[in-house]
Amino acid sequence: MLRGWRRWRRALLWGALVALLLVAQTLLVLLTLSYESSRAQEQVELAAAEVAVRAKQLAGRDLQGLQSLLWQSRQDPRWRDDATELLRRTRPLLRLELRDAQREIQDSANSPYSAPLFVQIPRAQLQLETDLACTAALRHGSQIYSRSYFVPLPGGDGQEVLDLCLPQLRAGELQYFLVATVGLRQLLEASVPGELLRGYEISFVEGDGTRLARVGLSRGAGVYIAERVVDLPGQALQLRVDSASGRPQLIPNLATALVLGLSLALFGVVLLLARDGRRRAFAEHALAESLSFRQAMENSLITGLRARDMEGRITYVNPAFCKLVGFEREALLGRGAPPEAPPYWPPEHVDEYWRRHGSRVERWEAGQERQGFETVFMRRSGERFPVMIYEAPLVSAQGQQTGWMSAVLDVSGQRKMEELSRQQQERLQATARLATVGEMASLLSHELNQPLAAIASYATASLNLMTREAEDPQTPAMVRQAVTRIAEQAERAGRVIKSVHDFVRRREQARESVGADQVLEAVLPLVRLQARKSGARIDLDIEQPPPRLRCDRTMVEQVLLNLTRNGIQAMDPATPLAERVLLLRVRRAGPRWVSFAIIDRGPGIEPGVAKQLFTPFFTTRSEGMGLGLSLCRTVVEQHGGAMDFTSPVAEGRGTEFRFTLPADNPAGGAAIGRAPDPIPQETDPHATDNGQAADGVPRR
């Protein structure tokens, strides 16, 4: 109970102290501000009174000069000189006019310090106020000021002026009028001392507050304002003085600053303690929220994250990484420092991975880590699988590198899809080869009939000779000769069957170095079968020595067989028998490429067929599959080459198909680079990049 009372009493004392300090500080500040405000308002009132007196004195002095000029005769030739001299001495006067009794201008003079007034608008249109002032001056028999009016000036500017009308009366009769135009801004400039211009905005205003003219280096703050009336003959001008300074500052003097500073320091300590407690609570809450958010985000990722220190020791893994390698988080943290390898490293690659870990800094400086690298990890079950790793350095708040952060992606699914796509492509190519062989079945049967018939004939002759062996001593030699012929014909039939077998069978894609002549020799037996059936002739034009290629031989042979068969078929229906010549040409196309050309003498390719020539499954033959040319272009592009055609070739007929393959360089590696640009078509204005088949038959 006593302790609670003391706590409350201490709180009451501190509360009373704080309240007294607040009251004292508030009263001190309010009194100081009130004093400063009163002082600033007094200064504005004094400035306004001073400017009003000076303006009235200046107007009276100008009036004396005008009266001396008024008594001169209007026929006096010195009037203009005296008027000009008066304008030069008196800056507020902008114009002097000498008018007759009918108020018509007889003579005038303009101030040398400003542009002439009535240039934009003639004087006759701006003398309403002047006429009223002259009428009033004539009625009262004394000088009268007119109301102010605005006079436009060249350049879009203008100023507010008023006219002073002085009538000249002799013996009670009006002689003439002297009209002086006074600029309000010039009157202010002449009336305001220089020290007032720096701290006040001084202006003539109308009753509604509209500014007629102002002077001063700065705009008024609108806090301390004083107004005075400048009485002129027949007119009163309202003068306003607006101080440029605003309300007094919160700390106007040193004593108030010291008291306020001590009080604020005391309050500041209390506020800092309270704010520190609040900020600590907020920070703890924000940290908990951030940790929860980061954990939720890491748990939702399918990308494995792994952090390692500079020695390679694992310091962090996310659930996706644990699921990727099949190990628990506790089994991975702290592992990986030499010589202990991480459990997901395959044993056969441990030495290589340690070397790569040691050169990580060099790879990072070279920019390789930013692009990622592929490697192999091992699951807990021992299964190896490919991963793509992207690494970046871990940098502390002090700017020092503390380790490496890795993003690990399992690419085994992608590799399986790539392998499946490759296998499907191989199956499609094998299907195309089988379709080609199926079309050639009749040719093969005709070709094999000849050696088989010869074998049968020689075998029958051998049996007949063996029955007469005792009668004729030359019979063994004749039997030997017949058996030799049987062997030759069997070898011939075997070569035909082997050519078809080598073409049809599936084989792994492998690049090898091979001569261009060897590739042609492999397909010529099958090409000649088709040529003999259609009565065509095969011509070879191979550069000597024959260039060598680095290619997949089986696929290139398929391309050549498809193109040559298409050329022979194109010449079959329409080309005369004597002109059915198929030319196979091989040339070097620079140091990196070898060019093949298959030229027929068919009728050419129609433009309508050319647009879809390389489209898969497009064909104009009922027995065709439409895969030949599409597969040919795919094979050539997989080798890095290009394929195109020209139709017609010469004399308005024929078609030439060209494709390029990489040459085998002297070092034995494949040439790397871009294939040469296709040969431009020379004669067919309708040919397109898609290529065409001879006589409208699509290449397959």
XYZ file of C-alpha atoms in Angstrom:
700
model
C 0.000 0.000 0.000
C 2.794 2.395 0.963
C 4.727 1.488 -2.148
C 1.699 2.195 -4.302
C 1.180 5.560 -2.612
C 4.796 6.512 -3.211
C 4.500 5.520 -6.848
C 1.405 7.672 -7.243
C 2.989 10.588 -5.344
C 6.075 10.441 -7.570
C 3.884 10.403 -10.597
C 1.886 13.376 -9.262
C 5.053 15.364 -8.561
C 6.433 14.675 -12.012
C 3.090 15.510 -13.502
C 2.932 18.825 -11.608
C 6.483 19.684 -12.649
C 5.757 18.941 -16.254
C 2.525 20.948 -16.081
C 4.292 23.960 -14.544
C 7.015 23.794 -17.155
C 4.435 23.637 -19.887
C 2.485 26.602 -18.488
C 5.616 28.712 -17.951
C 6.990 27.903 -21.346
C 3.674 28.576 -23.067
C 3.159 31.932 -21.321
C 6.717 33.003 -22.079
C 6.392 32.165 -25.715
C 2.977 33.805 -26.048
C 4.126 37.026 -24.375
C 7.240 37.177 -26.520
C 5.290 36.583 -29.682
C 2.747 39.235 -28.738
C 5.499 41.784 -28.059
C 7.237 41.010 -31.336
C 3.962 41.257 -33.250
C 3.127 44.659 -31.715
C 6.592 45.925 -32.501
C 6.414 44.763 -36.128
C 2.953 46.370 -36.547
C 4.217 49.689 -35.167
C 7.051 49.689 -37.670
C 4.604 49.133 -40.503
C 2.380 51.985 -39.267
C 5.369 54.338 -39.094
C 6.453 53.340 -42.586
C 2.958 53.923 -43.963
C 2.721 57.362 -42.342
C 6.128 58.366 -43.658
C 5.325 57.289 -47.232
C 1.930 59.051 -47.172
C 3.521 62.332 -46.010
C 6.280 62.128 -48.609
C 3.775 61.383 -51.388
C 1.629 64.356 -50.406
C 4.659 66.629 -50.212
C 5.877 65.447 -53.583
C 2.459 66.066 -55.154
C 2.410 69.576 -53.708
C 5.917 70.323 -54.996
C 4.948 69.113 -58.467
C 1.870 71.319 -58.324
C 4.038 74.401 -57.747
C 6.110 73.605 -60.819
C 2.992 73.140 -62.903
C 1.539 76.455 -61.732
C 4.678 78.297 -62.825
C 4.342 76.670 -66.239
C 0.621 77.501 -66.305
C 1.187 81.275 -66.253
C 3.173 81.194 -69.457
C 1.294 82.120 -72.584
C 0.380 79.212 -74.767
C 1.843 81.155 -77.721
C 5.166 81.363 -75.946
C 7.671 79.278 -78.023
C 9.559 78.417 -74.841
C 6.605 76.505 -73.419
C 7.751 73.147 -74.813
C 11.298 73.643 -73.555
C 10.097 74.568 -70.086
C 7.680 71.624 -70.086
C 10.450 69.219 -71.103
C 12.727 70.576 -68.389
C 9.960 70.146 -65.793
C 9.405 66.547 -66.919
C 13.114 65.891 -66.629
C 13.240 67.210 -63.060
C 10.037 65.506 -61.941
C 9.957 61.744 -62.569
C 6.325 61.162 -61.484
C 5.149 63.429 -64.324
C 4.843 61.340 -67.496
C 3.153 63.795 -69.878
C 2.116 67.449 -70.104
C -0.651 68.651 -72.379
C -1.708 72.168 -73.239
C -5.412 72.290 -74.170
C -7.688 75.091 -75.336
C -11.037 75.988 -73.820
C -12.711 73.213 -75.813
C -10.183 70.763 -74.282
C -8.489 70.135 -77.608
C -4.784 69.356 -77.321
C -2.672 72.218 -78.637
C 0.720 70.971 -77.573
C 2.194 68.109 -75.495
C 5.480 66.842 -74.078
C 6.453 63.325 -72.848
C 8.804 62.302 -70.067
C 12.278 61.271 -71.224
C 12.367 58.485 -68.589
C 9.581 56.301 -69.999
C 7.980 55.326 -73.279
C 5.192 57.524 -74.657
C 1.880 56.634 -73.095
C -0.749 56.830 -75.767
C 0.751 54.620 -78.480
C -1.349 51.483 -78.211
C -4.618 53.377 -77.730
C -5.079 56.986 -78.926
C -5.396 59.729 -76.365
C -8.905 60.581 -77.573
C -10.151 57.205 -76.350
C -8.638 57.564 -72.877
C -9.705 61.066 -71.783
C -13.031 60.445 -70.123
C -11.562 60.791 -66.643
C -9.550 63.786 -67.855
C -12.672 65.592 -69.107
C -14.462 64.977 -65.821
C -11.501 66.340 -63.868
C -11.258 69.453 -66.091
C -14.983 70.081 -65.745
C -14.688 69.872 -61.955
C -11.571 72.079 -61.985
C -13.362 74.729 -64.067
C -16.350 74.634 -61.744
C -14.230 75.058 -58.607
C -11.654 77.291 -60.205
C -8.721 75.217 -58.914
C -6.607 72.205 -59.872
C -8.315 68.796 -59.627
C -6.945 65.225 -59.916
C -8.895 62.719 -61.985
C -9.618 59.139 -61.065
C -6.858 56.666 -61.985
C -7.077 54.703 -65.210
C -4.958 52.077 -66.978
C -2.846 52.923 -70.041
C -1.566 49.980 -72.162
C 2.049 50.140 -73.293
C 3.907 48.342 -76.104
C 5.016 44.802 -75.347
C 1.905 43.849 -73.381
C 2.815 46.063 -70.401
C 0.935 48.989 -68.953
C 0.595 51.217 -65.921
C -1.940 53.056 -63.831
C -1.992 56.893 -64.118
C -4.117 59.837 -63.079
C -4.424 63.298 -64.619
C -4.096 66.655 -62.902
C -6.109 69.349 -64.648
C -5.198 73.024 -64.016
C -7.479 75.696 -65.630
C -6.031 79.084 -66.567
C -8.555 81.883 -65.752
C -8.092 85.569 -66.550
C -10.693 88.070 -65.559
C -13.013 85.159 -64.820
C -12.683 83.775 -68.323
C -11.142 80.420 -69.218
C -8.040 80.711 -71.345
C -6.803 77.124 -71.571
C -6.098 73.960 -69.516
C -2.808 72.397 -68.453
C -3.154 68.620 -68.018
C -0.368 66.697 -66.268
C -0.375 62.867 -66.334
C 1.085 61.407 -63.139
C 2.277 57.753 -62.953
C 1.284 56.076 -59.701
C 4.271 53.723 -59.720
C 6.688 56.615 -60.333
C 4.989 58.580 -57.553
C 5.536 55.643 -55.171
C 9.165 55.192 -56.200
C 9.847 58.876 -55.545
C 8.003 58.799 -52.206
C 9.487 55.610 -50.664
C 12.961 55.727 -49.102
C 15.418 53.073 -50.197
C 15.541 51.324 -46.801
C 11.798 50.708 -46.906
C 11.949 49.063 -50.319
C 13.975 46.135 -48.949
C 11.500 45.082 -46.275
C 8.062 46.227 -47.385
C 5.674 46.041 -50.280
C 4.152 49.479 -50.788
C 1.241 49.954 -53.149
C -1.703 52.126 -54.099
C -4.917 50.098 -53.919
C -8.558 50.571 -54.634
C -11.325 50.091 -52.126
C -11.682 46.372 -52.965
C -7.958 45.769 -52.468
C -6.979 45.725 -56.154
C -3.399 46.922 -56.597
C -2.994 49.957 -58.846
C 0.771 50.252 -58.483
C 3.401 48.658 -56.244
C 7.070 49.006 -55.354
C 9.311 46.910 -53.188
C 11.878 44.165 -53.665
C 9.658 41.395 -52.251
C 6.024 40.574 -51.839
C 4.332 41.283 -48.566
C 3.561 38.395 -46.254
C 0.072 39.732 -45.520
C 0.585 39.608 -41.742
C 1.501 43.164 -40.797
C -0.392 45.688 -42.940
C -0.945 49.424 -42.530
C -3.116 51.656 -44.709
C -3.149 55.427 -45.099
C -5.105 57.828 -47.265
C -3.130 60.300 -49.376
C -5.391 63.322 -49.861
C -4.908 65.050 -53.196
C -6.985 67.859 -54.645
C -10.222 66.269 -55.779
C -8.975 62.735 -55.247
C -7.830 60.460 -52.416
C -5.389 57.589 -52.929
C -5.343 54.627 -50.557
C -1.798 53.652 -49.600
C -1.054 50.152 -48.282
C 2.204 49.034 -46.660
C 2.655 45.255 -46.306
C 5.642 43.955 -44.372
C 7.659 41.158 -46.004
C 8.293 39.526 -42.632
C 5.834 36.964 -41.331
C 4.776 36.204 -37.834
C 7.480 36.143 -35.166
C 9.483 32.985 -34.795
C 8.867 30.603 -31.968
C 12.163 31.577 -30.307
C 12.497 35.336 -30.640
C 15.371 35.893 -28.155
C 18.158 34.108 -26.278
C 16.454 33.871 -22.859
C 13.395 32.263 -24.312
C 15.616 29.954 -26.331
C 17.468 28.762 -23.201
C 14.317 28.090 -21.201
C 12.624 26.442 -24.136
C 15.725 24.419 -24.911
C 15.982 23.012 -21.370
C 12.314 22.181 -21.308
C 12.484 20.525 -24.675
C 15.558 18.566 -23.626
C 13.663 17.213 -20.626
C 10.674 16.332 -22.751
C 12.956 14.871 -25.378
C 14.522 12.439 -22.930
C 11.122 11.152 -21.878
C 9.943 10.942 -25.464
C 13.102 9.145 -26.554
C 12.657 6.547 -23.849
C 9.037 6.038 -24.821
C 9.834 5.940 -28.522
C 12.707 3.523 -27.958
C 10.376 1.120 -26.198
C 7.768 1.435 -28.936
C 10.320 1.025 -31.690
C 11.787 -2.026 -30.027
C 8.352 -3.599 -29.816
C 7.612 -2.694 -33.435
C 10.995 -4.041 -34.551
C 10.429 -7.326 -32.789
C 6.986 -7.614 -34.335
C 8.295 -6.711 -37.812
C 11.151 -9.196 -37.443
C 8.742 -11.964 -36.527
C 6.516 -11.070 -39.489
C 9.504 -10.942 -41.834
C 10.788 -14.304 -40.669
C 7.346 -15.846 -41.104
C 6.981 -14.345 -44.581
C 10.440 -15.458 -45.660
C 9.870 -18.957 -44.334
C 6.539 -19.193 -46.159
C 8.137 -17.923 -49.344
C 11.047 -20.376 -49.085
C 8.679 -23.264 -48.418
C 6.645 -22.402 -51.522
C 9.662 -22.324 -53.856
C 10.341 -25.246 -56.174
C 13.902 -24.010 -56.715
C 16.489 -25.335 -54.313
C 18.405 -22.702 -52.330
C 21.736 -23.431 -50.692
C 24.132 -21.140 -48.820
C 27.767 -22.000 -48.100
C 30.521 -20.148 -46.300
C 33.915 -19.367 -47.799
C 35.227 -22.836 -46.860
C 32.306 -24.619 -48.509
C 30.412 -25.515 -45.345
C 26.632 -25.540 -45.829
C 24.944 -22.880 -43.699
C 21.414 -22.869 -45.114
C 19.126 -25.013 -47.276
C 15.436 -24.605 -48.059
C 12.855 -27.429 -48.147
C 12.976 -27.591 -51.948
C 16.709 -28.360 -51.854
C 16.201 -31.054 -49.211
C 13.477 -32.619 -51.347
C 15.726 -32.379 -54.391
C 18.618 -34.367 -52.902
C 16.551 -36.506 -50.506
C 18.437 -35.516 -47.311
C 17.059 -33.911 -44.172
C 18.059 -30.377 -43.272
C 19.989 -31.516 -40.195
C 22.006 -33.947 -42.314
C 23.199 -31.132 -44.595
C 23.910 -28.161 -42.313
C 27.573 -27.917 -41.340
C 28.682 -30.428 -43.989
C 30.923 -29.727 -46.932
C 34.099 -28.336 -45.361
C 37.263 -30.041 -46.730
C 38.013 -32.887 -46.724
C 34.413 -33.934 -46.016
C 32.357 -33.700 -49.184
C 28.619 -32.934 -49.151
C 26.541 -36.133 -49.196
C 24.888 -35.233 -52.507
C 28.186 -35.153 -54.429
C 28.758 -38.312 -56.500
C 31.942 -40.049 -55.248
C 33.379 -40.229 -58.757
C 33.171 -36.422 -59.128
C 34.391 -35.332 -55.678
C 37.912 -34.353 -56.807
C 36.581 -32.400 -59.759
C 34.031 -30.548 -57.579
C 36.688 -29.590 -55.036
C 38.794 -28.097 -57.824
C 35.783 -26.178 -59.073
C 35.051 -24.926 -55.570
C 38.611 -23.646 -55.274
C 38.347 -21.675 -58.535
C 34.938 -20.172 -57.762
C 36.318 -16.665 -57.236
C 38.061 -16.691 -60.613
C 34.899 -17.919 -62.321
C 32.852 -15.212 -60.650
C 35.240 -12.474 -61.752
C 35.098 -13.880 -65.294
C 31.284 -13.680 -65.235
C 30.663 -17.422 -65.654
C 28.650 -17.867 -62.445
C 26.102 -15.290 -63.529
C 25.188 -17.496 -66.501
C 25.013 -20.674 -64.458
C 26.638 -24.044 -65.006
C 25.387 -27.599 -65.242
C 26.598 -30.397 -63.003
C 25.486 -33.715 -61.544
C 24.129 -34.329 -58.017
C 23.286 -37.589 -56.269
C 20.105 -38.340 -54.373
C 20.063 -40.248 -51.141
C 19.090 -43.360 -53.079
C 22.248 -43.080 -55.174
C 20.454 -41.839 -58.293
C 22.446 -39.316 -60.322
C 20.555 -36.428 -61.878
C 21.594 -33.249 -63.745
C 21.116 -29.818 -62.128
C 21.666 -26.212 -63.221
C 23.345 -24.021 -60.580
C 23.360 -20.211 -60.424
C 25.650 -18.732 -57.773
C 26.132 -15.275 -56.308
C 28.319 -14.055 -53.435
C 26.817 -13.465 -49.999
C 27.827 -10.011 -48.762
C 27.451 -8.880 -45.160
C 26.164 -5.494 -44.002
C 29.784 -4.354 -43.743
C 30.389 -5.137 -47.423
C 32.493 -8.267 -46.812
C 31.842 -11.521 -48.624
C 30.858 -14.281 -46.218
C 30.014 -17.075 -48.626
C 27.992 -18.087 -51.661
C 24.282 -18.420 -52.325
C 23.227 -20.981 -54.942
C 19.953 -21.549 -56.773
C 19.690 -25.193 -57.874
C 17.288 -26.354 -60.601
C 16.596 -30.002 -61.427
C 16.882 -30.307 -65.223
C 16.431 -34.081 -65.433
C 12.864 -33.644 -66.731
C 14.093 -31.239 -69.384
C 16.817 -33.671 -70.445
C 14.264 -36.480 -70.690
C 12.057 -34.337 -72.916
C 15.017 -33.477 -75.124
C 15.939 -37.157 -75.414
C 12.317 -38.051 -76.205
C 12.212 -35.355 -78.883
C 15.463 -36.666 -80.385
C 14.129 -40.219 -80.431
C 10.909 -39.099 -82.076
C 12.905 -37.240 -84.708
C 14.948 -40.373 -85.354
C 11.783 -42.460 -85.661
C 10.347 -39.968 -88.123
C 13.518 -40.073 -90.191
C 13.547 -43.882 -90.098
C 9.911 -43.876 -91.227
C 10.834 -41.651 -94.135
C 13.679 -44.003 -95.080
C 11.378 -47.009 -94.905
C 8.840 -45.213 -97.074
C 11.578 -44.503 -99.602
C 12.675 -48.146 -99.639
C 9.047 -49.242 -100.001
C 8.733 -47.146 -103.135
C 11.928 -48.720 -104.443
C 10.780 -52.297 -103.829
C 9.841 -52.825 -107.483
C 13.204 -51.511 -108.608
C 14.992 -53.827 -106.189
C 13.043 -56.840 -107.406
C 13.962 -56.010 -111.021
C 17.582 -55.421 -110.122
C 17.874 -58.637 -108.102
C 16.188 -60.713 -110.810
C 19.167 -60.302 -113.133
C 21.880 -61.669 -110.785
C 19.522 -64.370 -109.497
C 18.671 -65.477 -113.063
C 22.354 -65.500 -113.932
C 23.135 -67.555 -110.822
C 20.428 -70.070 -111.761
C 21.712 -70.306 -115.341
C 25.312 -70.808 -114.279
C 24.270 -73.362 -111.665
C 22.311 -75.409 -114.304
C 25.229 -75.211 -116.705
C 27.599 -76.389 -113.985
C 25.423 -79.441 -113.262
C 25.261 -80.312 -116.975
C 29.022 -79.952 -117.333
C 29.680 -82.143 -114.324
C 27.737 -84.984 -116.017
C 30.125 -84.778 -118.981
C 33.273 -84.490 -116.916
C 34.576 -87.898 -118.127
C 33.925 -87.182 -121.814
C 35.486 -83.704 -122.063
C 38.803 -82.919 -120.330
C 38.021 -79.150 -120.372
C 34.912 -79.613 -118.227
C 36.608 -78.760 -114.844
C 37.816 -75.448 -116.222
C 34.382 -74.589 -117.563
C 32.757 -75.549 -114.229
C 35.282 -73.384 -112.392
C 34.440 -70.468 -114.665
C 30.676 -70.961 -114.090
C 31.144 -71.090 -110.321
C 33.192 -67.850 -110.517
C 30.340 -66.217 -112.393
C 27.899 -67.430 -109.740
C 30.051 -65.832 -107.013
C 30.230 -62.552 -108.932
C 26.471 -62.409 -109.401
C 25.867 -63.303 -105.731
C 28.223 -60.521 -104.673
C 26.349 -58.124 -106.936
C 23.021 -59.041 -105.343
C 24.598 -58.730 -101.885
C 25.823 -55.225 -102.648
C 22.314 -54.151 -103.621
C 20.805 -55.625 -100.471
C 23.581 -54.116 -98.271
C 22.984 -50.645 -99.741
C 19.316 -50.826 -98.826
C 20.102 -52.274 -95.389
C 22.636 -49.563 -94.570
C 20.171 -46.880 -95.572
C 17.161 -48.260 -93.684
C 18.732 -49.353 -90.414
C 18.615 -47.026 -87.414
C 21.896 -45.796 -86.032
C 23.015 -43.306 -83.407
C 23.703 -39.816 -84.639
C 27.455 -39.397 -84.729
C 29.501 -36.789 -86.559
C 32.449 -38.237 -88.457
C 34.979 -37.053 -90.975
C 34.133 -38.423 -94.427
C 34.904 -37.512 -98.029
C 32.212 -36.042 -100.235
C 32.962 -38.700 -102.879
C 32.424 -41.471 -100.306
C 28.974 -40.095 -99.425
C 27.986 -40.002 -103.096
C 29.323 -43.510 -103.758
C 27.170 -44.842 -100.894
C 23.918 -43.629 -102.465
C 24.783 -44.056 -106.177
C 23.733 -47.744 -106.348
C 20.236 -46.824 -105.168
C 20.145 -43.714 -107.364
C 21.136 -45.669 -110.455
C 18.320 -48.139 -109.831
C 15.821 -45.281 -110.183
C 17.739 -43.759 -113.100
C 17.791 -46.997 -115.141
C 14.044 -47.411 -114.690
C 13.302 -43.891 -116.016
C 16.068 -43.876 -118.617
C 17.983 -41.010 -116.958
C 21.745 -40.522 -116.845
C 23.715 -39.591 -113.730
C 26.645 -37.151 -114.145
C 29.121 -36.378 -111.371
C 31.077 -33.127 -111.017
C 33.247 -33.380 -107.909
C 36.013 -30.930 -107.098
C 39.438 -32.554 -106.938
C 40.694 -33.442 -104.481
C 37.257 -34.237 -103.062
C 36.467 -32.049 -100.016
C 35.925 -33.701 -96.658
C 32.926 -33.184 -94.375
C 32.181 -33.551 -90.696
C 28.607 -34.776 -90.579
C 26.195 -37.556 -89.684
C 26.814 -39.721 -92.735
C 23.536 -41.637 -92.679
C 21.432 -38.463 -92.511
C 23.381 -36.771 -95.310
C 22.987 -39.884 -97.490
C 19.241 -39.697 -96.900
C 19.207 -36.028 -97.985
C 21.109 -36.854 -101.193
C 18.879 -39.845 -101.971
C 15.671 -37.792 -101.491
C 16.879 -34.933 -103.685
C 18.238 -37.172 -106.475
C 15.071 -39.283 -106.577
C 12.974 -36.113 -106.762
C 15.109 -34.859 -109.637
C 14.742 -38.139 -111.557
C 10.984 -38.207 -110.967
C 10.692 -34.578 -112.147
C 12.239 -35.482 -115.549
C 10.271 -38.719 -116.046
C 6.967 -37.510 -117.566
C 7.885 -34.403 -119.600
C 11.618 -34.416 -120.454
C 12.754 -36.157 -123.667
C 14.736 -39.333 -123.069
C 17.945 -37.937 -124.557
C 17.859 -34.918 -122.234
C 17.206 -36.749 -118.960
C 20.480 -35.904 -117.229
C 20.834 -35.467 -113.453
C 23.994 -33.586 -112.433
C 25.503 -33.991 -108.945
C 27.998 -31.200 -108.233
C 30.244 -30.791 -105.176
C 32.280 -27.617 -104.573
C 34.005 -25.877 -101.692
C 32.104 -22.780 -100.474
C 34.899 -21.023 -98.634
C 37.221 -22.511 -96.034
C 34.430 -23.683 -93.716
C 31.702 -25.051 -95.953
C 31.099 -27.582 -98.727
C 28.269 -26.997 -101.207
C 26.205 -29.786 -102.838
C 24.010 -29.143 -105.888
C 21.482 -31.502 -107.524
C 20.443 -30.170 -110.969
C 17.738 -31.759 -113.115
C 16.348 -30.945 -116.578
C 12.675 -31.063 -115.616
C 10.031 -28.443 -116.459
C 10.653 -26.439 -113.266
C 8.504 -25.626 -110.251
C 5.208 -23.796 -110.195
C 5.069 -20.652 -107.978
C 1.944 -21.878 -106.184
C 3.694 -25.069 -105.053
C 6.822 -23.183 -103.950
C 5.066 -21.467 -101.041
C 4.381 -24.801 -99.297
C 7.299 -26.840 -100.605
C 9.019 -27.367 -97.230
C 5.782 -27.697 -95.243
C 5.592 -31.114 -93.530
C 3.021 -33.529 -95.030
C 2.455 -31.333 -98.089
C 2.646 -33.334 -101.332
C 1.093 -33.349 -104.783
C 1.602 -37.095 -105.303
C -1.045 -39.508 -104.118
C 1.573 -42.042 -102.977
C 3.810 -39.464 -101.234
C 4.034 -38.664 -97.502
C 5.236 -35.060 -97.824
C 8.142 -35.511 -95.358
C 11.141 -35.654 -97.696
C 12.057 -31.993 -98.157
C 11.042 -31.050 -94.615
C 13.400 -33.680 -93.200
C 16.129 -32.648 -95.671
C 16.028 -29.044 -94.501
C 15.920 -30.152 -90.828
C 19.013 -32.351 -91.277
C 20.940 -29.600 -93.081
C 20.049 -26.958 -90.470
C 20.992 -29.326 -87.636
C 24.468 -29.413 -89.198
C 24.518 -25.592 -89.237
C 24.068 -25.345 -93.001
C 21.450 -23.795 -95.273
C 19.283 -25.152 -98.065
C 17.674 -23.349 -101.001
C 16.872 -23.808 -104.698
C 16.665 -22.084 -108.082
C 13.971 -22.795 -110.684
C 14.154 -22.603 -113.635
C 17.944 -22.982 -114.036
C 18.559 -22.354 -117.748
C 16.493 -22.049 -120.904
C 13.348 -21.720 -118.805
C 13.488 -25.251 -117.379
C 15.183 -27.367 -114.740
C 15.591 -27.037 -110.984
C 18.728 -26.782 -108.857
C 18.653 -27.682 -105.148
C 21.658 -26.558 -103.086
C 22.677 -27.152 -99.493
C 25.832 -26.564 -97.468
C 27.517 -28.729 -94.846
C 30.460 -27.933 -92.533
C 33.866 -28.840 -93.885
C 36.352 -30.839 -91.840
C 39.092 -28.420 -90.769
C 42.766 -29.428 -90.692
C 42.644 -29.889 -86.917
C 39.911 -32.460 -87.239
C 37.152 -30.417 -85.578
C 33.926 -29.271 -87.118
C 33.854 -25.841 -88.623
C 32.035 -23.340 -86.509
C 30.333 -20.363 -88.067
C 27.369 -19.211 -90.035
C 26.470 -20.963 -93.234
C 27.023 -18.944 -96.397
C 24.055 -17.072 -97.722
C 21.930 -18.987 -100.232
C 22.670 -18.343 -103.887
C 20.179 -15.744 -105.145
C 17.711 -16.836 -107.792
C 18.524 -15.355 -111.161
C 15.642 -15.976 -113.572
C 12.446 -16.897 -111.696
C 10.730 -13.753 -110.341
C 8.119 -15.849 -108.512
C 10.514 -18.070 -106.552
C 10.394 -17.806 -102.763
C 12.596 -18.820 -99.851
C 10.570 -21.990 -99.363
C 11.897 -23.668 -102.518
C 9.976 -25.756 -105.039
C 9.935 -29.276 -106.483
C 10.589 -29.915 -110.142
C 7.481 -30.060 -112.377
C 5.285 -29.363 -109.364
C 6.271 -32.570 -107.519
C 7.163 -31.739 -103.890
C 10.553 -32.902 -102.724
C 10.321 -35.545 -100.018
